[in-house]
Amino acid sequence: QVQLVQSGAEVKKPGASVKVSCKASGYTITTFYMHWLRQAPGQRLECMGIIKPGVGSTKSAQKFQGRVTMTWDTSTNTVYMDLSSLTSEDTAMYYCARARYGGNQIDYWGQGTLVTVSS
Amino acid sequence: QSALTQPRSVSGSPGQSVTISCTGTSSDVGAYNYVSWYQQHPGMAPKLMIYDVSKRPSGVPDRFSGSKSGDTASLTISGLQADDEADYYCCSYAGSDTSLFGGGTKVTVL
Protein backbone atom coordinates (compact mmCIF):
# COMPACT_ATOMS: atom_id res chain seq x y z
CA GLN A 1 0.00 0.00 0.00
CA VAL A 2 1.53 3.26 -1.15
CA GLN A 3 1.75 6.05 1.43
CA LEU A 4 3.43 9.44 1.38
CA VAL A 5 3.82 10.89 4.87
CA GLN A 6 4.94 14.48 5.13
CA SER A 7 6.51 16.37 8.00
CA GLY A 8 4.47 18.58 10.28
CA ALA A 9 3.33 22.17 10.04
CA GLU A 10 5.90 24.96 10.16
CA VAL A 11 5.81 28.61 11.13
CA LYS A 12 8.62 30.71 9.72
CA LYS A 13 9.63 34.35 9.72
CA PRO A 14 10.11 36.28 6.45
CA GLY A 15 13.54 35.67 4.99
CA ALA A 16 13.91 32.25 6.59
CA SER A 17 13.99 28.85 4.89
CA VAL A 18 11.80 25.80 5.35
CA LYS A 19 12.52 22.14 4.65
CA VAL A 20 9.63 19.73 4.15
CA SER A 21 10.10 15.97 4.07
CA CYS A 22 8.02 13.28 2.39
CA LYS A 23 8.62 9.68 3.42
CA ALA A 24 7.39 7.08 0.95
CA SER A 25 6.32 3.56 1.83
CA GLY A 26 4.98 0.72 -0.27
CA TYR A 27 7.41 1.37 -3.10
CA THR A 28 10.98 2.56 -3.72
CA ILE A 29 11.40 6.25 -4.58
CA THR A 30 13.84 5.48 -7.40
CA THR A 31 10.98 3.78 -9.27
CA PHE A 32 8.91 6.89 -9.95
CA TYR A 33 9.32 10.66 -10.19
CA MET A 34 7.97 12.84 -7.37
CA HIS A 35 6.31 16.25 -7.68
CA TRP A 36 6.35 19.06 -5.17
CA LEU A 37 3.29 21.30 -5.36
CA ARG A 38 1.68 23.96 -3.26
CA GLN A 39 -1.75 25.48 -2.75
CA ALA A 40 -2.12 28.91 -1.21
CA PRO A 41 -5.41 29.58 0.64
CA GLY A 42 -8.26 29.67 -1.88
CA GLN A 43 -5.87 29.33 -4.79
CA ARG A 44 -5.13 26.75 -7.45
CA LEU A 45 -2.57 23.97 -7.17
CA GLU A 46 0.85 25.06 -8.38
CA CYS A 47 3.74 22.82 -9.46
CA MET A 48 7.04 23.72 -7.87
CA GLY A 49 9.24 21.08 -9.39
CA ILE A 50 9.89 17.42 -9.97
CA ILE A 51 12.42 15.00 -8.52
CA LYS A 52 13.79 12.03 -10.47
CA PRO A 53 15.64 9.92 -7.89
CA GLY A 54 16.21 7.02 -10.27
CA VAL A 55 17.73 9.32 -12.87
CA GLY A 56 19.52 11.50 -10.36
CA SER A 57 18.09 14.85 -11.35
CA THR A 58 15.58 17.54 -10.43
CA LYS A 59 13.78 20.26 -12.34
CA SER A 60 12.21 23.25 -10.67
CA ALA A 61 9.52 25.47 -12.13
CA GLN A 62 10.83 28.76 -13.47
CA LYS A 63 9.00 30.71 -10.77
CA PHE A 64 10.96 28.93 -8.02
CA GLN A 65 14.36 28.60 -9.65
CA GLY A 66 17.08 29.78 -7.32
CA ARG A 67 14.84 29.43 -4.25
CA VAL A 68 13.87 25.77 -4.19
CA THR A 69 16.15 22.80 -3.60
CA MET A 70 14.81 19.29 -3.97
CA THR A 71 16.78 16.31 -2.66
CA TRP A 72 16.26 12.68 -1.72
CA ASP A 73 17.68 9.98 0.51
CA THR A 74 17.34 6.46 -0.81
CA SER A 75 18.40 4.95 2.53
CA THR A 76 15.25 6.32 4.17
CA ASN A 77 13.07 6.41 1.01
CA THR A 78 12.45 10.10 1.64
CA VAL A 79 12.36 13.17 -0.57
CA TYR A 80 12.85 16.75 0.60
CA MET A 81 11.92 20.23 -0.54
CA ASP A 82 13.79 23.26 0.78
CA LEU A 83 12.38 26.72 0.02
CA SER A 84 14.45 29.78 0.92
CA SER A 85 13.89 33.55 1.23
CA LEU A 86 10.34 33.06 2.43
CA THR A 87 7.75 35.81 2.19
CA SER A 88 4.12 35.95 3.27
CA GLU A 89 3.18 34.88 -0.27
CA ASP A 90 4.77 31.50 0.43
CA THR A 91 2.13 30.72 3.06
CA ALA A 92 0.49 27.63 1.64
CA MET A 93 -0.14 23.93 1.94
CA TYR A 94 2.75 22.03 0.39
CA TYR A 95 2.28 18.58 -1.12
CA CYS A 96 4.51 15.83 -2.42
CA ALA A 97 2.87 13.63 -5.02
CA ARG A 98 3.99 10.55 -6.91
CA ALA A 99 4.11 10.69 -10.70
CA ARG A 100 3.21 7.23 -11.90
CA TYR A 101 1.62 7.65 -15.29
CA GLY A 102 2.78 9.10 -18.59
CA GLY A 103 3.27 12.85 -18.70
CA ASN A 104 4.14 12.74 -14.99
CA GLN A 105 0.50 12.37 -14.01
CA ILE A 106 0.02 12.00 -10.27
CA ASP A 107 -1.55 8.98 -8.60
CA TYR A 108 -0.77 9.40 -4.88
CA TRP A 109 -0.50 12.55 -2.75
CA GLY A 110 0.99 13.24 0.64
CA GLN A 111 -1.29 14.62 3.33
CA GLY A 112 0.14 18.12 2.96
CA THR A 113 2.33 20.34 5.13
CA LEU A 114 1.09 23.79 6.10
CA VAL A 115 3.81 26.41 5.99
CA THR A 116 2.92 29.77 7.50
CA VAL A 117 5.20 32.74 6.99
CA SER A 118 4.58 35.49 9.49
CA SER A 119 6.59 38.07 11.36
CA GLN B 1 2.59 29.00 -19.84
CA SER B 2 -0.85 29.93 -18.53
CA ALA B 3 -2.93 27.81 -16.27
CA LEU B 4 -5.90 25.85 -17.57
CA THR B 5 -9.38 27.40 -17.46
CA GLN B 6 -12.23 25.79 -15.54
CA PRO B 7 -15.65 27.16 -14.54
CA ARG B 8 -15.65 28.33 -10.95
CA SER B 9 -18.69 26.30 -10.03
CA VAL B 10 -21.26 23.84 -11.31
CA SER B 11 -24.24 22.37 -9.52
CA GLY B 12 -26.78 19.63 -9.90
CA SER B 13 -29.42 17.70 -8.00
CA PRO B 14 -28.82 14.16 -6.74
CA GLY B 15 -29.01 11.71 -9.61
CA GLN B 16 -28.33 14.31 -12.28
CA SER B 17 -25.17 14.67 -14.36
CA VAL B 18 -22.74 17.56 -14.37
CA THR B 19 -19.86 18.25 -16.73
CA ILE B 20 -16.78 20.30 -15.93
CA SER B 21 -14.73 21.74 -18.76
CA CYS B 22 -10.99 22.36 -18.76
CA THR B 23 -9.68 24.55 -21.55
CA GLY B 24 -6.03 24.77 -22.44
CA THR B 25 -4.08 25.32 -25.64
CA SER B 26 -2.54 23.35 -28.46
CA SER B 27 0.65 23.18 -26.38
CA ASP B 28 -0.86 21.33 -23.44
CA VAL B 29 -4.37 19.80 -23.48
CA GLY B 30 -4.43 19.71 -27.26
CA ALA B 31 -0.95 18.26 -27.58
CA TYR B 32 -0.97 15.37 -25.12
CA ASN B 33 -3.39 12.70 -23.94
CA TYR B 34 -2.08 13.28 -20.43
CA VAL B 35 -5.03 15.01 -18.80
CA SER B 36 -5.90 14.05 -15.24
CA TRP B 37 -8.65 15.08 -12.83
CA TYR B 38 -8.49 15.34 -9.05
CA GLN B 39 -11.20 15.56 -6.42
CA GLN B 40 -10.45 17.56 -3.29
CA HIS B 41 -12.71 17.67 -0.26
CA PRO B 42 -12.16 20.55 2.20
CA GLY B 43 -9.05 20.09 4.28
CA MET B 44 -8.02 16.94 2.45
CA ALA B 45 -5.36 16.08 -0.10
CA PRO B 46 -6.47 15.73 -3.72
CA LYS B 47 -7.51 12.31 -5.01
CA LEU B 48 -6.95 11.03 -8.55
CA MET B 49 -10.22 10.40 -10.38
CA ILE B 50 -9.20 10.26 -14.06
CA TYR B 51 -5.86 9.94 -15.87
CA ASP B 52 -4.84 9.68 -19.53
CA VAL B 53 -7.96 11.75 -20.39
CA SER B 54 -10.46 8.95 -19.72
CA LYS B 55 -8.97 6.16 -17.60
CA ARG B 56 -10.25 5.49 -14.10
CA PRO B 57 -7.95 4.20 -11.36
CA SER B 58 -9.09 1.20 -9.42
CA GLY B 59 -11.76 2.14 -6.90
CA VAL B 60 -13.13 5.18 -8.70
CA PRO B 61 -16.82 4.68 -9.59
CA ASP B 62 -17.74 4.49 -13.26
CA ARG B 63 -20.04 7.47 -12.64
CA PHE B 64 -16.91 9.52 -13.30
CA SER B 65 -15.82 9.77 -16.93
CA GLY B 66 -13.40 11.91 -18.89
CA SER B 67 -13.08 13.01 -22.49
CA LYS B 68 -11.23 15.48 -24.67
CA SER B 69 -11.93 17.40 -27.83
CA GLY B 70 -9.24 19.63 -29.24
CA ASP B 71 -7.89 21.91 -26.52
CA THR B 72 -10.71 21.19 -24.07
CA ALA B 73 -11.01 18.26 -21.68
CA SER B 74 -14.13 17.41 -19.72
CA LEU B 75 -15.06 15.51 -16.60
CA THR B 76 -18.61 14.20 -16.31
CA ILE B 77 -20.13 13.01 -13.06
CA SER B 78 -23.27 10.96 -13.61
CA GLY B 79 -25.77 10.00 -10.95
CA LEU B 80 -24.61 12.83 -8.72
CA GLN B 81 -24.30 11.93 -5.04
CA ALA B 82 -23.90 14.05 -1.92
CA ASP B 83 -20.31 12.89 -1.43
CA ASP B 84 -19.40 14.19 -4.89
CA GLU B 85 -19.62 17.72 -3.52
CA ALA B 86 -15.99 18.88 -3.66
CA ASP B 87 -13.51 20.89 -5.67
CA TYR B 88 -12.26 19.34 -8.89
CA TYR B 89 -9.00 20.22 -10.59
CA CYS B 90 -7.80 19.31 -14.05
CA CYS B 91 -4.14 18.93 -14.90
CA SER B 92 -2.38 18.61 -18.23
CA TYR B 93 1.15 17.79 -19.23
CA ALA B 94 2.70 20.66 -21.18
CA GLY B 95 6.03 19.16 -22.21
CA SER B 96 9.52 19.46 -20.71
CA ASP B 97 8.42 17.98 -17.38
CA THR B 98 5.91 20.79 -16.91
CA SER B 99 2.36 20.24 -15.66
CA LEU B 100 -0.40 22.84 -15.58
CA PHE B 101 -3.44 22.89 -13.31
CA GLY B 102 -6.80 24.47 -13.73
CA GLY B 103 -8.21 26.91 -11.22
CA GLY B 104 -10.60 24.37 -9.79
CA THR B 105 -14.37 23.91 -10.01
CA LYS B 106 -16.62 23.68 -7.00
CA VAL B 107 -19.31 21.05 -7.50
CA THR B 108 -22.40 21.65 -5.41
CA VAL B 109 -25.06 18.99 -4.93
CA LEU B 110 -28.34 20.81 -4.50
Coordinates of C-alpha atoms in Angstrom, one line a residue:
Chain A
Q1 CA 0.0 0.0 0.0
V2 CA 1.5 3.3 -1.2
Q3 CA 1.8 6.0 1.4
L4 CA 3.4 9.4 1.4
V5 CA 3.8 10.9 4.9
Q6 CA 4.9 14.5 5.1
S7 CA 6.5 16.4 8.0
G8 CA 4.5 18.6 10.3
A9 CA 3.3 22.2 10.0
E10 CA 5.9 25.0 10.2
V11 CA 5.8 28.6 11.1
K12 CA 8.6 30.7 9.7
K13 CA 9.6 34.3 9.7
P14 CA 10.1 36.3 6.5
G15 CA 13.5 35.7 5.0
A16 CA 13.9 32.2 6.6
S17 CA 14.0 28.8 4.9
V18 CA 11.8 25.8 5.4
K19 CA 12.5 22.1 4.7
V20 CA 9.6 19.7 4.2
S21 CA 10.1 16.0 4.1
C22 CA 8.0 13.3 2.4
K23 CA 8.6 9.7 3.4
A24 CA 7.4 7.1 0.9
S25 CA 6.3 3.6 1.8
G26 CA 5.0 0.7 -0.3
Y27 CA 7.4 1.4 -3.1
T28 CA 11.0 2.6 -3.7
I29 CA 11.4 6.2 -4.6
T30 CA 13.8 5.5 -7.4
T31 CA 11.0 3.8 -9.3
F32 CA 8.9 6.9 -10.0
Y33 CA 9.3 10.7 -10.2
M34 CA 8.0 12.8 -7.4
H35 CA 6.3 16.2 -7.7
W36 CA 6.4 19.1 -5.2
L37 CA 3.3 21.3 -5.4
R38 CA 1.7 24.0 -3.3
Q39 CA -1.7 25.5 -2.8
A40 CA -2.1 28.9 -1.2
P41 CA -5.4 29.6 0.6
G42 CA -8.3 29.7 -1.9
Q43 CA -5.9 29.3 -4.8
R44 CA -5.1 26.7 -7.4
L45 CA -2.6 24.0 -7.2
E46 CA 0.8 25.1 -8.4
C47 CA 3.7 22.8 -9.5
M48 CA 7.0 23.7 -7.9
G49 CA 9.2 21.1 -9.4
I50 CA 9.9 17.4 -10.0
I51 CA 12.4 15.0 -8.5
K52 CA 13.8 12.0 -10.5
P53 CA 15.6 9.9 -7.9
G54 CA 16.2 7.0 -10.3
V55 CA 17.7 9.3 -12.9
G56 CA 19.5 11.5 -10.4
S57 CA 18.1 14.9 -11.3
T58 CA 15.6 17.5 -10.4
K59 CA 13.8 20.3 -12.3
S60 CA 12.2 23.2 -10.7
A61 CA 9.5 25.5 -12.1
Q62 CA 10.8 28.8 -13.5
K63 CA 9.0 30.7 -10.8
F64 CA 11.0 28.9 -8.0
Q65 CA 14.4 28.6 -9.6
G66 CA 17.1 29.8 -7.3
R67 CA 14.8 29.4 -4.2
V68 CA 13.9 25.8 -4.2
T69 CA 16.2 22.8 -3.6
M70 CA 14.8 19.3 -4.0
T71 CA 16.8 16.3 -2.7
W72 CA 16.3 12.7 -1.7
D73 CA 17.7 10.0 0.5
T74 CA 17.3 6.5 -0.8
S75 CA 18.4 5.0 2.5
T76 CA 15.2 6.3 4.2
N77 CA 13.1 6.4 1.0
T78 CA 12.5 10.1 1.6
V79 CA 12.4 13.2 -0.6
Y80 CA 12.8 16.7 0.6
M81 CA 11.9 20.2 -0.5
D82 CA 13.8 23.3 0.8
L83 CA 12.4 26.7 0.0
S84 CA 14.4 29.8 0.9
S85 CA 13.9 33.5 1.2
L86 CA 10.3 33.1 2.4
T87 CA 7.8 35.8 2.2
S88 CA 4.1 35.9 3.3
E89 CA 3.2 34.9 -0.3
D90 CA 4.8 31.5 0.4
T91 CA 2.1 30.7 3.1
A92 CA 0.5 27.6 1.6
M93 CA -0.1 23.9 1.9
Y94 CA 2.8 22.0 0.4
Y95 CA 2.3 18.6 -1.1
C96 CA 4.5 15.8 -2.4
A97 CA 2.9 13.6 -5.0
R98 CA 4.0 10.6 -6.9
A99 CA 4.1 10.7 -10.7
R100 CA 3.2 7.2 -11.9
Y101 CA 1.6 7.6 -15.3
G102 CA 2.8 9.1 -18.6
G103 CA 3.3 12.8 -18.7
N104 CA 4.1 12.7 -15.0
Q105 CA 0.5 12.4 -14.0
I106 CA 0.0 12.0 -10.3
D107 CA -1.5 9.0 -8.6
Y108 CA -0.8 9.4 -4.9
W109 CA -0.5 12.6 -2.8
G110 CA 1.0 13.2 0.6
Q111 CA -1.3 14.6 3.3
G112 CA 0.1 18.1 3.0
T113 CA 2.3 20.3 5.1
L114 CA 1.1 23.8 6.1
V115 CA 3.8 26.4 6.0
T116 CA 2.9 29.8 7.5
V117 CA 5.2 32.7 7.0
S118 CA 4.6 35.5 9.5
S119 CA 6.6 38.1 11.4
Chain B
Q1 CA 2.6 29.0 -19.8
S2 CA -0.8 29.9 -18.5
A3 CA -2.9 27.8 -16.3
L4 CA -5.9 25.8 -17.6
T5 CA -9.4 27.4 -17.5
Q6 CA -12.2 25.8 -15.5
P7 CA -15.6 27.2 -14.5
R8 CA -15.6 28.3 -10.9
S9 CA -18.7 26.3 -10.0
V10 CA -21.3 23.8 -11.3
S11 CA -24.2 22.4 -9.5
G12 CA -26.8 19.6 -9.9
S13 CA -29.4 17.7 -8.0
P14 CA -28.8 14.2 -6.7
G15 CA -29.0 11.7 -9.6
Q16 CA -28.3 14.3 -12.3
S17 CA -25.2 14.7 -14.4
V18 CA -22.7 17.6 -14.4
T19 CA -19.9 18.3 -16.7
I20 CA -16.8 20.3 -15.9
S21 CA -14.7 21.7 -18.8
C22 CA -11.0 22.4 -18.8
T23 CA -9.7 24.6 -21.5
G24 CA -6.0 24.8 -22.4
T25 CA -4.1 25.3 -25.6
S26 CA -2.5 23.3 -28.5
S27 CA 0.7 23.2 -26.4
D28 CA -0.9 21.3 -23.4
V29 CA -4.4 19.8 -23.5
G30 CA -4.4 19.7 -27.3
A31 CA -1.0 18.3 -27.6
Y32 CA -1.0 15.4 -25.1
N33 CA -3.4 12.7 -23.9
Y34 CA -2.1 13.3 -20.4
V35 CA -5.0 15.0 -18.8
S36 CA -5.9 14.0 -15.2
W37 CA -8.6 15.1 -12.8
Y38 CA -8.5 15.3 -9.0
Q39 CA -11.2 15.6 -6.4
Q40 CA -10.5 17.6 -3.3
H41 CA -12.7 17.7 -0.3
P42 CA -12.2 20.5 2.2
G43 CA -9.0 20.1 4.3
M44 CA -8.0 16.9 2.4
A45 CA -5.4 16.1 -0.1
P46 CA -6.5 15.7 -3.7
K47 CA -7.5 12.3 -5.0
L48 CA -7.0 11.0 -8.5
M49 CA -10.2 10.4 -10.4
I50 CA -9.2 10.3 -14.1
Y51 CA -5.9 9.9 -15.9
D52 CA -4.8 9.7 -19.5
V53 CA -8.0 11.7 -20.4
S54 CA -10.5 9.0 -19.7
K55 CA -9.0 6.2 -17.6
R56 CA -10.2 5.5 -14.1
P57 CA -8.0 4.2 -11.4
S58 CA -9.1 1.2 -9.4
G59 CA -11.8 2.1 -6.9
V60 CA -13.1 5.2 -8.7
P61 CA -16.8 4.7 -9.6
D62 CA -17.7 4.5 -13.3
R63 CA -20.0 7.5 -12.6
F64 CA -16.9 9.5 -13.3
S65 CA -15.8 9.8 -16.9
G66 CA -13.4 11.9 -18.9
S67 CA -13.1 13.0 -22.5
K68 CA -11.2 15.5 -24.7
S69 CA -11.9 17.4 -27.8
G70 CA -9.2 19.6 -29.2
D71 CA -7.9 21.9 -26.5
T72 CA -10.7 21.2 -24.1
A73 CA -11.0 18.3 -21.7
S74 CA -14.1 17.4 -19.7
L75 CA -15.1 15.5 -16.6
T76 CA -18.6 14.2 -16.3
I77 CA -20.1 13.0 -13.1
S78 CA -23.3 11.0 -13.6
G79 CA -25.8 10.0 -11.0
L80 CA -24.6 12.8 -8.7
Q81 CA -24.3 11.9 -5.0
A82 CA -23.9 14.1 -1.9
D83 CA -20.3 12.9 -1.4
D84 CA -19.4 14.2 -4.9
E85 CA -19.6 17.7 -3.5
A86 CA -16.0 18.9 -3.7
D87 CA -13.5 20.9 -5.7
Y88 CA -12.3 19.3 -8.9
Y89 CA -9.0 20.2 -10.6
C90 CA -7.8 19.3 -14.1
C91 CA -4.1 18.9 -14.9
S92 CA -2.4 18.6 -18.2
Y93 CA 1.1 17.8 -19.2
A94 CA 2.7 20.7 -21.2
G95 CA 6.0 19.2 -22.2
S96 CA 9.5 19.5 -20.7
D97 CA 8.4 18.0 -17.4
T98 CA 5.9 20.8 -16.9
S99 CA 2.4 20.2 -15.7
L100 CA -0.4 22.8 -15.6
F101 CA -3.4 22.9 -13.3
G102 CA -6.8 24.5 -13.7
G103 CA -8.2 26.9 -11.2
G104 CA -10.6 24.4 -9.8
T105 CA -14.4 23.9 -10.0
K106 CA -16.6 23.7 -7.0
V107 CA -19.3 21.1 -7.5
T108 CA -22.4 21.7 -5.4
V109 CA -25.1 19.0 -4.9
L110 CA -28.3 20.8 -4.5

